CSV table of C-alpha atoms and ligand atoms in Angstrom, one decimal:
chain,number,residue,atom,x,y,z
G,1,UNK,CA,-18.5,132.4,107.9
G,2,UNK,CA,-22.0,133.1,109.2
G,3,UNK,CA,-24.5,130.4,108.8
G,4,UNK,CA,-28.6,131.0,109.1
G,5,UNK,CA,-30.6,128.1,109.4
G,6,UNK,CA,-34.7,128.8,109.1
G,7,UNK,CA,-37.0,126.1,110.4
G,8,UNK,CA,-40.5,125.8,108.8
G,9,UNK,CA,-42.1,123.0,110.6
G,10,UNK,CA,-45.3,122.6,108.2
G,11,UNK,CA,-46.2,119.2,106.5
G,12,UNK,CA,-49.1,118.3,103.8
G,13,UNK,CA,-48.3,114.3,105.8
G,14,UNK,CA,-46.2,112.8,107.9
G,15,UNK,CA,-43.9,110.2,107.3
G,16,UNK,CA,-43.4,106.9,109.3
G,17,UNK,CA,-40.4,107.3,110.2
G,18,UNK,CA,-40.0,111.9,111.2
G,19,UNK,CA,-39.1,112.9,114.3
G,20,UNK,CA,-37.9,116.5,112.7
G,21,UNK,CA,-40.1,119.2,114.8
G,22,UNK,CA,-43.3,119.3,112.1
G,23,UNK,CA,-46.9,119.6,112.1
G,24,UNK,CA,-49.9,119.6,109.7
G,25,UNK,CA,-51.4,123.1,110.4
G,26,UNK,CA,-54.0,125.3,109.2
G,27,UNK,CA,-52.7,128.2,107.0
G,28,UNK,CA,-53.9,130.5,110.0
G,29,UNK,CA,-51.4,128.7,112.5
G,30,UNK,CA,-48.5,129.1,109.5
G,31,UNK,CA,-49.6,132.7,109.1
G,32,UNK,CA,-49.2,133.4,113.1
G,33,UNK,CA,-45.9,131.2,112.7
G,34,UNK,CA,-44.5,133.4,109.8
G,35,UNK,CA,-45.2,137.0,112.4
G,36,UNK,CA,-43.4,135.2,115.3
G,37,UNK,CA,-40.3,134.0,112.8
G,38,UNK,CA,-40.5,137.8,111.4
G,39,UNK,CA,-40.2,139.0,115.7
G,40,UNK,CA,-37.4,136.7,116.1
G,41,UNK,CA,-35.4,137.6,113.2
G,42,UNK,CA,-35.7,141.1,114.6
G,43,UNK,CA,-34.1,139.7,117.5
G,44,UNK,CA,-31.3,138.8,115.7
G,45,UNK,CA,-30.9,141.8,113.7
G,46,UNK,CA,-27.5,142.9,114.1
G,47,UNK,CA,-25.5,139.5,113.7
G,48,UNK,CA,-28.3,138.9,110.4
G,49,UNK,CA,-26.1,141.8,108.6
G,50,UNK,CA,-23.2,139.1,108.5
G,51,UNK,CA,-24.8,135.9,107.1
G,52,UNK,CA,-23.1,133.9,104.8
G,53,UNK,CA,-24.6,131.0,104.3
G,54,UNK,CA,-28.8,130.0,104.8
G,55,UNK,CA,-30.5,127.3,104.9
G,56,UNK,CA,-34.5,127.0,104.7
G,57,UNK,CA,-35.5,123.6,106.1
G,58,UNK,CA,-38.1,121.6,107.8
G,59,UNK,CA,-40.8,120.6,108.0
G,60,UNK,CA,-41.1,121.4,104.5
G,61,UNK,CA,-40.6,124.6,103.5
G,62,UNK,CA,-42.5,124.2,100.2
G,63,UNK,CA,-45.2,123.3,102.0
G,64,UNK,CA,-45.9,127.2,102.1
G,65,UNK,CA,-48.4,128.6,99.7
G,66,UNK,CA,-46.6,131.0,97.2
G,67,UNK,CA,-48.2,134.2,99.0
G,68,UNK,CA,-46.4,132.4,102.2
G,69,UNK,CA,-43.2,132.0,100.9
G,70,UNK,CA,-43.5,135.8,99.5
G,71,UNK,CA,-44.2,136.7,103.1
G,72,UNK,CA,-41.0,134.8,104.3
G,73,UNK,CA,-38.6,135.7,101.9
G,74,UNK,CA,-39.6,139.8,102.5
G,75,UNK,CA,-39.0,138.9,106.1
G,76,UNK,CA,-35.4,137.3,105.1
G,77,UNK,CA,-34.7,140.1,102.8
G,78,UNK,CA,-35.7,142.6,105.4
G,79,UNK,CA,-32.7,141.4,107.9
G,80,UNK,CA,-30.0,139.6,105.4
G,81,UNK,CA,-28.4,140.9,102.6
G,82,UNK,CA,-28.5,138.3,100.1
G,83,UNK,CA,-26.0,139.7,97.8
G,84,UNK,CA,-23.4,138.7,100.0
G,85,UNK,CA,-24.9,135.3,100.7
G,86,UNK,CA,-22.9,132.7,98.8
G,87,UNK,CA,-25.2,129.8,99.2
G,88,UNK,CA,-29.2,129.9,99.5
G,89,UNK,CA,-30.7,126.7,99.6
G,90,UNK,CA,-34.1,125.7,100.8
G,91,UNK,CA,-35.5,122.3,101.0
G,92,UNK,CA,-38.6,121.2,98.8
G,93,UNK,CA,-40.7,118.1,98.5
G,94,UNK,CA,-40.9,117.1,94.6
G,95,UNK,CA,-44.3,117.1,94.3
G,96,UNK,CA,-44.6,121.2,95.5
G,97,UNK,CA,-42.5,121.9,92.6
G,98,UNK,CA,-44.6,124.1,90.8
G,99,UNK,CA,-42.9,126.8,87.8
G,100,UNK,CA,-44.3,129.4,90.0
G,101,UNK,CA,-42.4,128.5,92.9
G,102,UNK,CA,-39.5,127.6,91.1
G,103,UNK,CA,-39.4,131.4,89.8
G,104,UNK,CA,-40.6,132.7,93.2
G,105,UNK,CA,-37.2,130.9,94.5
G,106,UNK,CA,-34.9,132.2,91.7
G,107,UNK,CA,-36.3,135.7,92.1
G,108,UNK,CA,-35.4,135.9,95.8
G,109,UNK,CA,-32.0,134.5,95.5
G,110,UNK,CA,-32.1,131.1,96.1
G,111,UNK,CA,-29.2,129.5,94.4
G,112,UNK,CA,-29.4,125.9,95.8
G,113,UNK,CA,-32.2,123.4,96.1
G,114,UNK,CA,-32.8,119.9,98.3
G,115,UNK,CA,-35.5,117.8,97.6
G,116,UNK,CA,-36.7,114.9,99.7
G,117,UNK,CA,-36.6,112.1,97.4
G,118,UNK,CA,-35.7,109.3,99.8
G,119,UNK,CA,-36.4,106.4,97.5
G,120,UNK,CA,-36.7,105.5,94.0
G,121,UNK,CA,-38.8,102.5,95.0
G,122,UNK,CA,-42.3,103.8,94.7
G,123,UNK,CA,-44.0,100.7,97.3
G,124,UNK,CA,-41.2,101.7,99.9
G,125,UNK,CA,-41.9,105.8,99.2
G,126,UNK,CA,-45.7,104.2,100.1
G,127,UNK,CA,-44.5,102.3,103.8
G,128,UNK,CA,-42.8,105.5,104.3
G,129,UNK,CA,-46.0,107.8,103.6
G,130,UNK,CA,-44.8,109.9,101.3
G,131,UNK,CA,-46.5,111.5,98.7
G,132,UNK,CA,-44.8,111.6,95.8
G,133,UNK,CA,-43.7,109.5,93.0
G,134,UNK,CA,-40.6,109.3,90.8
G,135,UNK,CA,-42.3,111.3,87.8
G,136,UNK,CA,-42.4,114.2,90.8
G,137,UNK,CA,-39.0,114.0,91.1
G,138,UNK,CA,-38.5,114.3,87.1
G,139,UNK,CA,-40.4,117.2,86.8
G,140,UNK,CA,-39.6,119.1,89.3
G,141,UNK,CA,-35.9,119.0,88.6
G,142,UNK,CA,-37.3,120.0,84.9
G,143,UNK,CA,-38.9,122.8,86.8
G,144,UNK,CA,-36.1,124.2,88.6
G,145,UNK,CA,-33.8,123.6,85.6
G,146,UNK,CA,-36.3,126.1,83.4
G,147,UNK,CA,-36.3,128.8,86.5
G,148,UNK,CA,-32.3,128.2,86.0
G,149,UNK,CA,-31.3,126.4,89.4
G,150,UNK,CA,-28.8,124.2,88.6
G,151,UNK,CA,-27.2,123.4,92.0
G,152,UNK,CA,-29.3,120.5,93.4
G,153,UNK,CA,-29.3,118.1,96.1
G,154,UNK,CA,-31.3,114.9,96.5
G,155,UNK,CA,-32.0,113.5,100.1
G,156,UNK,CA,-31.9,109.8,99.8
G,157,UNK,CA,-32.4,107.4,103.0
G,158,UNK,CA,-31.1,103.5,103.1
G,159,UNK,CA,-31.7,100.5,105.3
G,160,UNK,CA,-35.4,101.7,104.5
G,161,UNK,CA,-38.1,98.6,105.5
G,162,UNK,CA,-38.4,96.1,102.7
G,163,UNK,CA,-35.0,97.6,101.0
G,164,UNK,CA,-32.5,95.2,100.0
G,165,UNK,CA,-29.3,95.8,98.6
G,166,UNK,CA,-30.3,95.4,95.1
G,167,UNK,CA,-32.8,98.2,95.6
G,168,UNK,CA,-29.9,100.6,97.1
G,169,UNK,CA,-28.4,99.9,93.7
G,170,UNK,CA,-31.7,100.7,92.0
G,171,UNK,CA,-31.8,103.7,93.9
G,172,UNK,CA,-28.1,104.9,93.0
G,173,UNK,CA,-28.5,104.4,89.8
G,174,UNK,CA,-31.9,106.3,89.2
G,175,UNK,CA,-29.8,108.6,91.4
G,176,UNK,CA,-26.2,109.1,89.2
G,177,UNK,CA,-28.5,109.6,86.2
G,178,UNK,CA,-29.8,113.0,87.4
G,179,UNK,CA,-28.8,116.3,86.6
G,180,UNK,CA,-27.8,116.7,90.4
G,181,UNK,CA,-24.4,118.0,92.0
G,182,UNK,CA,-24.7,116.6,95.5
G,183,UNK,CA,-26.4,114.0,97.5
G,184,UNK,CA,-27.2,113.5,101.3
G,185,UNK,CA,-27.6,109.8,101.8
G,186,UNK,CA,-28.4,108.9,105.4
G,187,UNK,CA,-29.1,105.6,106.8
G,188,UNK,CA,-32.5,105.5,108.9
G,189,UNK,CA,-32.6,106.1,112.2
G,190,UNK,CA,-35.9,104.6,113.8
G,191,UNK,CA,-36.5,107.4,116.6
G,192,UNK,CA,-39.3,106.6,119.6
G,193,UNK,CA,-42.6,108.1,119.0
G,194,UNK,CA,-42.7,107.4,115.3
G,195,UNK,CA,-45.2,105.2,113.7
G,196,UNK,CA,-41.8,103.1,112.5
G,197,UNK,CA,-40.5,102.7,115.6
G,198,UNK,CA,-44.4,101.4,116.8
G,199,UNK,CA,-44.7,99.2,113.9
G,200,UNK,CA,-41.5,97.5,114.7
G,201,UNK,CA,-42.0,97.2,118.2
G,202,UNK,CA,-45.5,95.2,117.1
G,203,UNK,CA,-43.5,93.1,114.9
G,204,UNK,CA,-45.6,94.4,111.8
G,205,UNK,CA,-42.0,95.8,110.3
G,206,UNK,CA,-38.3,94.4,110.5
G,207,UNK,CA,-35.0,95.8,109.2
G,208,UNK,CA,-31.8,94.5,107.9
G,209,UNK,CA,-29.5,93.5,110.3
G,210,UNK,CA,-26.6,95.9,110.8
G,211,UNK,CA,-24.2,93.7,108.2
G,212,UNK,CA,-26.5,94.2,105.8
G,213,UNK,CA,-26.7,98.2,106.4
G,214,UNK,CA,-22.6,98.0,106.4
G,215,UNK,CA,-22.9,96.5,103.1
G,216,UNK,CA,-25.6,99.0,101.6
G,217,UNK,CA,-23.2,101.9,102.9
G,218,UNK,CA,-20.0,100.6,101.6
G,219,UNK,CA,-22.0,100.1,97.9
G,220,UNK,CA,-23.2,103.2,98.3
G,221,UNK,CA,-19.4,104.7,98.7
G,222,UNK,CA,-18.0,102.7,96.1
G,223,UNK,CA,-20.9,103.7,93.4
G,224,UNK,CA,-20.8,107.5,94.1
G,225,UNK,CA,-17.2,107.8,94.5
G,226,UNK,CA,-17.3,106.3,91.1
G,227,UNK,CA,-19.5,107.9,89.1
G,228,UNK,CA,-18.3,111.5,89.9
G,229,UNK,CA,-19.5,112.2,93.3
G,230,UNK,CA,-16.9,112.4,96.2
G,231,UNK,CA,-17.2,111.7,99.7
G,232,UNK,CA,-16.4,114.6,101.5
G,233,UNK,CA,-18.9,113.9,104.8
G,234,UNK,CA,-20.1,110.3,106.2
G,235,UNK,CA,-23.3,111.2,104.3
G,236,UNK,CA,-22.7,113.7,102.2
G,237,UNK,CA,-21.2,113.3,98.2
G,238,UNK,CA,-20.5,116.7,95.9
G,239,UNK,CA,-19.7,117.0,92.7
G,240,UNK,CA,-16.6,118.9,92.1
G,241,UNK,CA,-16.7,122.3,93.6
G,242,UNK,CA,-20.7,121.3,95.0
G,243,UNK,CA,-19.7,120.5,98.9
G,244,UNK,CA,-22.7,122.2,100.8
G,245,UNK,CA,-21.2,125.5,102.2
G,246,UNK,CA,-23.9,125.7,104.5
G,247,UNK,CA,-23.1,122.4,106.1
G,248,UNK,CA,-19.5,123.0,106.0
G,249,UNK,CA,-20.5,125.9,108.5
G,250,UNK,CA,-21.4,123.4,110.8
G,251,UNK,CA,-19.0,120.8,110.6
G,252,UNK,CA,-15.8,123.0,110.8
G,253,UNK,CA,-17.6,124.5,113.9
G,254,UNK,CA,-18.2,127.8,112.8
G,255,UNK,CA,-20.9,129.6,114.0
G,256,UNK,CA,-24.6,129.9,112.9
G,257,UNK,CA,-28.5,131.3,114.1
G,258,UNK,CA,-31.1,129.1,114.0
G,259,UNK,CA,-34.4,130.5,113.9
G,260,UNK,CA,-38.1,128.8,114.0
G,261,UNK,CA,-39.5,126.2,116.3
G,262,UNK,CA,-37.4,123.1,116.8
G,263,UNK,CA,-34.3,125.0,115.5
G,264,UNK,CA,-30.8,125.3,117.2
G,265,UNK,CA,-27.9,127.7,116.9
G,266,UNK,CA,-24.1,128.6,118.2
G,267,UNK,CA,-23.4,132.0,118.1
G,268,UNK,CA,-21.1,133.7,120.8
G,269,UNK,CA,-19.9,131.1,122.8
G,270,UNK,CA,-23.1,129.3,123.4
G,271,UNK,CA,-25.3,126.7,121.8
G,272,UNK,CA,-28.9,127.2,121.8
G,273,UNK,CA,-32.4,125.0,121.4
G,274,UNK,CA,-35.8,126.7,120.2
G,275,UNK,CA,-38.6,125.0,121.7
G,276,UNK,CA,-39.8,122.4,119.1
G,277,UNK,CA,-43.5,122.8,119.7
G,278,UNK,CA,-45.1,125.4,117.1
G,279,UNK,CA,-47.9,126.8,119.8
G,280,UNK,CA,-45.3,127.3,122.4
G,281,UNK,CA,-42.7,128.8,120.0
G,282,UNK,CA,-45.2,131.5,119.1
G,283,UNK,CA,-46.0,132.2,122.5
G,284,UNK,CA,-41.8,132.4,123.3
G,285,UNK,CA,-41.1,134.9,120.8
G,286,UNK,CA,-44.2,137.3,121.6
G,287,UNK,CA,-43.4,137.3,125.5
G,288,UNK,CA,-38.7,137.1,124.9
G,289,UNK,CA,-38.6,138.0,121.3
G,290,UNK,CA,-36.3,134.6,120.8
G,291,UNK,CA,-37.7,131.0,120.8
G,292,UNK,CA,-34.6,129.6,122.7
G,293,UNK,CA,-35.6,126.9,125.2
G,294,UNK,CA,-32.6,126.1,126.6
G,295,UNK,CA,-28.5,126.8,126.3
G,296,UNK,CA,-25.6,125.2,127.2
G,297,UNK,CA,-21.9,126.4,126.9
G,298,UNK,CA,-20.1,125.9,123.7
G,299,UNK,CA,-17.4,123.1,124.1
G,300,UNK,CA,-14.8,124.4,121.4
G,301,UNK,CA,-12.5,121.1,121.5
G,302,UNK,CA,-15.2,118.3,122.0
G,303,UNK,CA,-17.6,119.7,119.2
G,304,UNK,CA,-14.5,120.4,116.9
G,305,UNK,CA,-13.8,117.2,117.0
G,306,UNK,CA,-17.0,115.4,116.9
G,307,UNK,CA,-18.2,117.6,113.7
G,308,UNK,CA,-14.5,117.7,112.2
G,309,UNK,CA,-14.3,114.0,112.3
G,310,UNK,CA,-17.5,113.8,110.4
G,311,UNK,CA,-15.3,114.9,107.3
G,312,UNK,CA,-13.5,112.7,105.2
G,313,UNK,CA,-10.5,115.0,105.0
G,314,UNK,CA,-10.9,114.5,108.9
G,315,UNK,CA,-9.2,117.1,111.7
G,316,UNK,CA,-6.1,118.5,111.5
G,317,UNK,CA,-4.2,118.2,114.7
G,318,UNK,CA,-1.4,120.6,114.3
G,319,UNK,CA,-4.6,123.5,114.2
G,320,UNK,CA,-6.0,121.7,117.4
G,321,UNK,CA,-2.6,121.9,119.3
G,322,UNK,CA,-2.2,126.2,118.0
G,323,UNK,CA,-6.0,126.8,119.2
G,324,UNK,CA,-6.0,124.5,122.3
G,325,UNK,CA,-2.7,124.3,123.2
G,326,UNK,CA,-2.9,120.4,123.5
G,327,UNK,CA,-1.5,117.3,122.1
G,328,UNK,CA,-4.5,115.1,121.2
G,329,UNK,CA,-2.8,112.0,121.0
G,330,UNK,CA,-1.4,112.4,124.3
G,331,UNK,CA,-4.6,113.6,126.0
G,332,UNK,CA,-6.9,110.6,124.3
G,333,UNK,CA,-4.1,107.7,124.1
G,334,UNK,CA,-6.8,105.5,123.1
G,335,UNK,CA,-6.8,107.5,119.2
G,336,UNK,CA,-3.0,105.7,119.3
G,337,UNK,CA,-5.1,102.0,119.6
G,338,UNK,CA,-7.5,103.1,116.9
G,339,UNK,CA,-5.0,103.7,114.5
G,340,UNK,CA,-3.1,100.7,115.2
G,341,UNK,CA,-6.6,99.1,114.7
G,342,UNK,CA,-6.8,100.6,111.4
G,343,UNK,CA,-10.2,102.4,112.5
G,344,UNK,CA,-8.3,106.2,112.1
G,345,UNK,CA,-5.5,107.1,109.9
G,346,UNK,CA,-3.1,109.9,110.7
G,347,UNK,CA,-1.4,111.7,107.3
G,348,UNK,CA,0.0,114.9,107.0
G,349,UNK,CA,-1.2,116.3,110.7
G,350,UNK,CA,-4.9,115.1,109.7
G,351,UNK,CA,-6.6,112.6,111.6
G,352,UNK,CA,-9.8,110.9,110.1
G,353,UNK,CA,-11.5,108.1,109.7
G,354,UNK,CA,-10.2,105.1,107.6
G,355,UNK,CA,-13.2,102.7,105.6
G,356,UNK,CA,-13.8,100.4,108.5
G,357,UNK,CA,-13.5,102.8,111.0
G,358,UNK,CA,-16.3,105.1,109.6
G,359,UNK,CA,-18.2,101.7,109.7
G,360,UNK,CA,-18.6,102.0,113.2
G,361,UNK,CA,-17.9,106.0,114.0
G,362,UNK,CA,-20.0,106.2,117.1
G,363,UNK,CA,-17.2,104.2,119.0
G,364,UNK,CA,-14.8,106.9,118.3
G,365,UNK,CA,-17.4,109.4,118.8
G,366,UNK,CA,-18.0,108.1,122.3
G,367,UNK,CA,-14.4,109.2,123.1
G,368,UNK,CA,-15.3,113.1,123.0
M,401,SF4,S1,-39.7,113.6,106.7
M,401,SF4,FE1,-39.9,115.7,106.0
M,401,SF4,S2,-41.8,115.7,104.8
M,401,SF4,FE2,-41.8,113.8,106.1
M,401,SF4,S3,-42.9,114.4,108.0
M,401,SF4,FE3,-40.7,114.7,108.3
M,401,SF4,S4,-40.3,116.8,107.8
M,401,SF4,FE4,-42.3,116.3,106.9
């Protein structure tokens, strides 16, 4: 499995809390953007024959005007053949949806669709500064529905400002009520240099404390799990036969191309960075032809377990000791103390995490 990931790092706003690589830019900057992306897929040209899986994301891809998005998906279908790709997804904002570009998607191939929903809460979607509301959300899945996409995820965020746990609940169960197969639902992450992270550091925001975040995650579990959508990731939930193949690529470790400004890869033994900044990235790929910004060795046992953890069927340690030739419970004894803590579970040669010790993964993540 061959993964592509495509970066488009164009917003209409920015939202408090975004530290993806992004930019409001004028459609001449997104039109020099879309000749150095067509440069780098050139690049790329031989491995491109092999894709499995891509991914358009962002920034916000529908962002793009429809001529844009016509430019970009003649420059995908130049270099991939999408009859052999088995999932096309690219990410959308709900108020972009438009029939047009709901049939411009279908027509090209796409076969799977995010959109940034976040919230249900329409005065928290407002602290965040984003621009839609929930009838966006409606009608564009009405919209994709009509161009027949049927295989839809929904990006929801918890532990928002002003969110208690009864709006979590509000939120999952605006959510469960959606012709959807899949949600990502991520806590928040305040990063430096967002307005978020100012805001709190002024004391004009606060959050929940982190009990309160355990309890909106654990509610969260317990209502998807229950209504139809499994677990399979610490964030992700699929209906049957839904699980993202795309991000399946990347948490079994398999490799993948990144192209676009802030994007990353692993391909042959090496992970790469593209430089996140849109003016630099153009300059990159017209002097090197790539946007890559820096590379680092590929660490096959460290990043198998630190993305193979992430899932809930966990890692299974007979493949670890055929591939690496090592007993994992020997080389990290302290996996032995987390089971006997109850934080890991071992069954059937799999290790993963048990519920309390997903609670608090970055302990265990520490050890890799
Ligand atoms: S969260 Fe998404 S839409 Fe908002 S600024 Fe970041 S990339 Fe743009």
């Amino acid at each position: 499995m061959l993964g592509l990931y495509i970066h488009i790092p164009f917003c209409k706003a920015i939202c408090t809390y975004c530290d993806f690589a992004k930019e409001v830019a004028s459609s001449d900057k997104q039109d020099a953007y879309l000749n150095a992306l067509n440069k780098e897929f050139e690049y790329y040209q031989d491995a491109l024959k092999n894709v499995k899986t891509i991914y358009i994301g962002g920034g916000t891809p529908s962002a793009l005007s429809d001529i844009q998005l016509n430019t970009l998906f003649t420059i995908i279908n130049t270099y991939v053949n999408t009859k052999n790709v088995i999932e096309y997804t690219i990410e959308a904002n709900p108020n972009d949806i438009t029939l047009a570009k709901a049939n411009l998607f279908k027509k090209n191939g796409i076969n799977r669709v995010s959109l940034g929903v976040q919230t249900f809460n329409e005065k928290i979607l407002k602290v965040l500064n984003r621009k839609h509301v929930n009838e966006d959300v409606y009608n564009g899945l009405k919209l994709l529905q009509d161009a027949a996409i049927h295989n839809i995820n929904i990006d929801l965020i918890f532990n928002l400002p002003y969110q208690s746990i009864d709006n979590v609940k509000e939120d999952l169960k605006a959510a469960t009520q959606l012709p959807i197969t899949h949600i990502s639902y991520y806590s928040l992450i305040v990063e430096e240099n967002t307005k978020l992270y100012y805001d709190i550091q002024n004391k004009k925001l606060t959050l929940n404390d982190e009990d309160i975040e355990g309890e909106m995650y654990e509610t969260i579990i317990d209502t998807l799990t229950s209504t139809h959508f499994d677990q399979y990731e610490i964030s992700n939930y699929a209906k049957k036969g839904y699980q993202s193949k795309h991000n399946l690529v990347y948490w079994k470790n398999e490799d993948y191309i990144g192209i676009g400004a802030g994007s990353h890869g692993k391909y042959l033994n090496e992970r790469y960075y593209n430089t996140r900044s849109v003016k630099y990235y153009i300059e990159n790929v017209l002097k090197t032809n790539h946007g890559k910004a820096s590379r680092y060795p590929y660490e096959p046992l460290r990043d198998t377990m630190l993305m193979g953890l992430r899932l809930t069927e966990g890692v299974n340690l007979k493949e670890i000791k055929d591939r690496f030739d090592i007993e994992l419970l020997q080389a990290y004894p302290k996996l032995e103390d987390y089971i006997k803590e109850g934080l890991l579970e071992l069954s059937n040669h799999y290790l993963r995490f048990t519920r309390k010790g997903i609670l608090i993964g970055n302990i265990i993540f520490s050890l890799f």
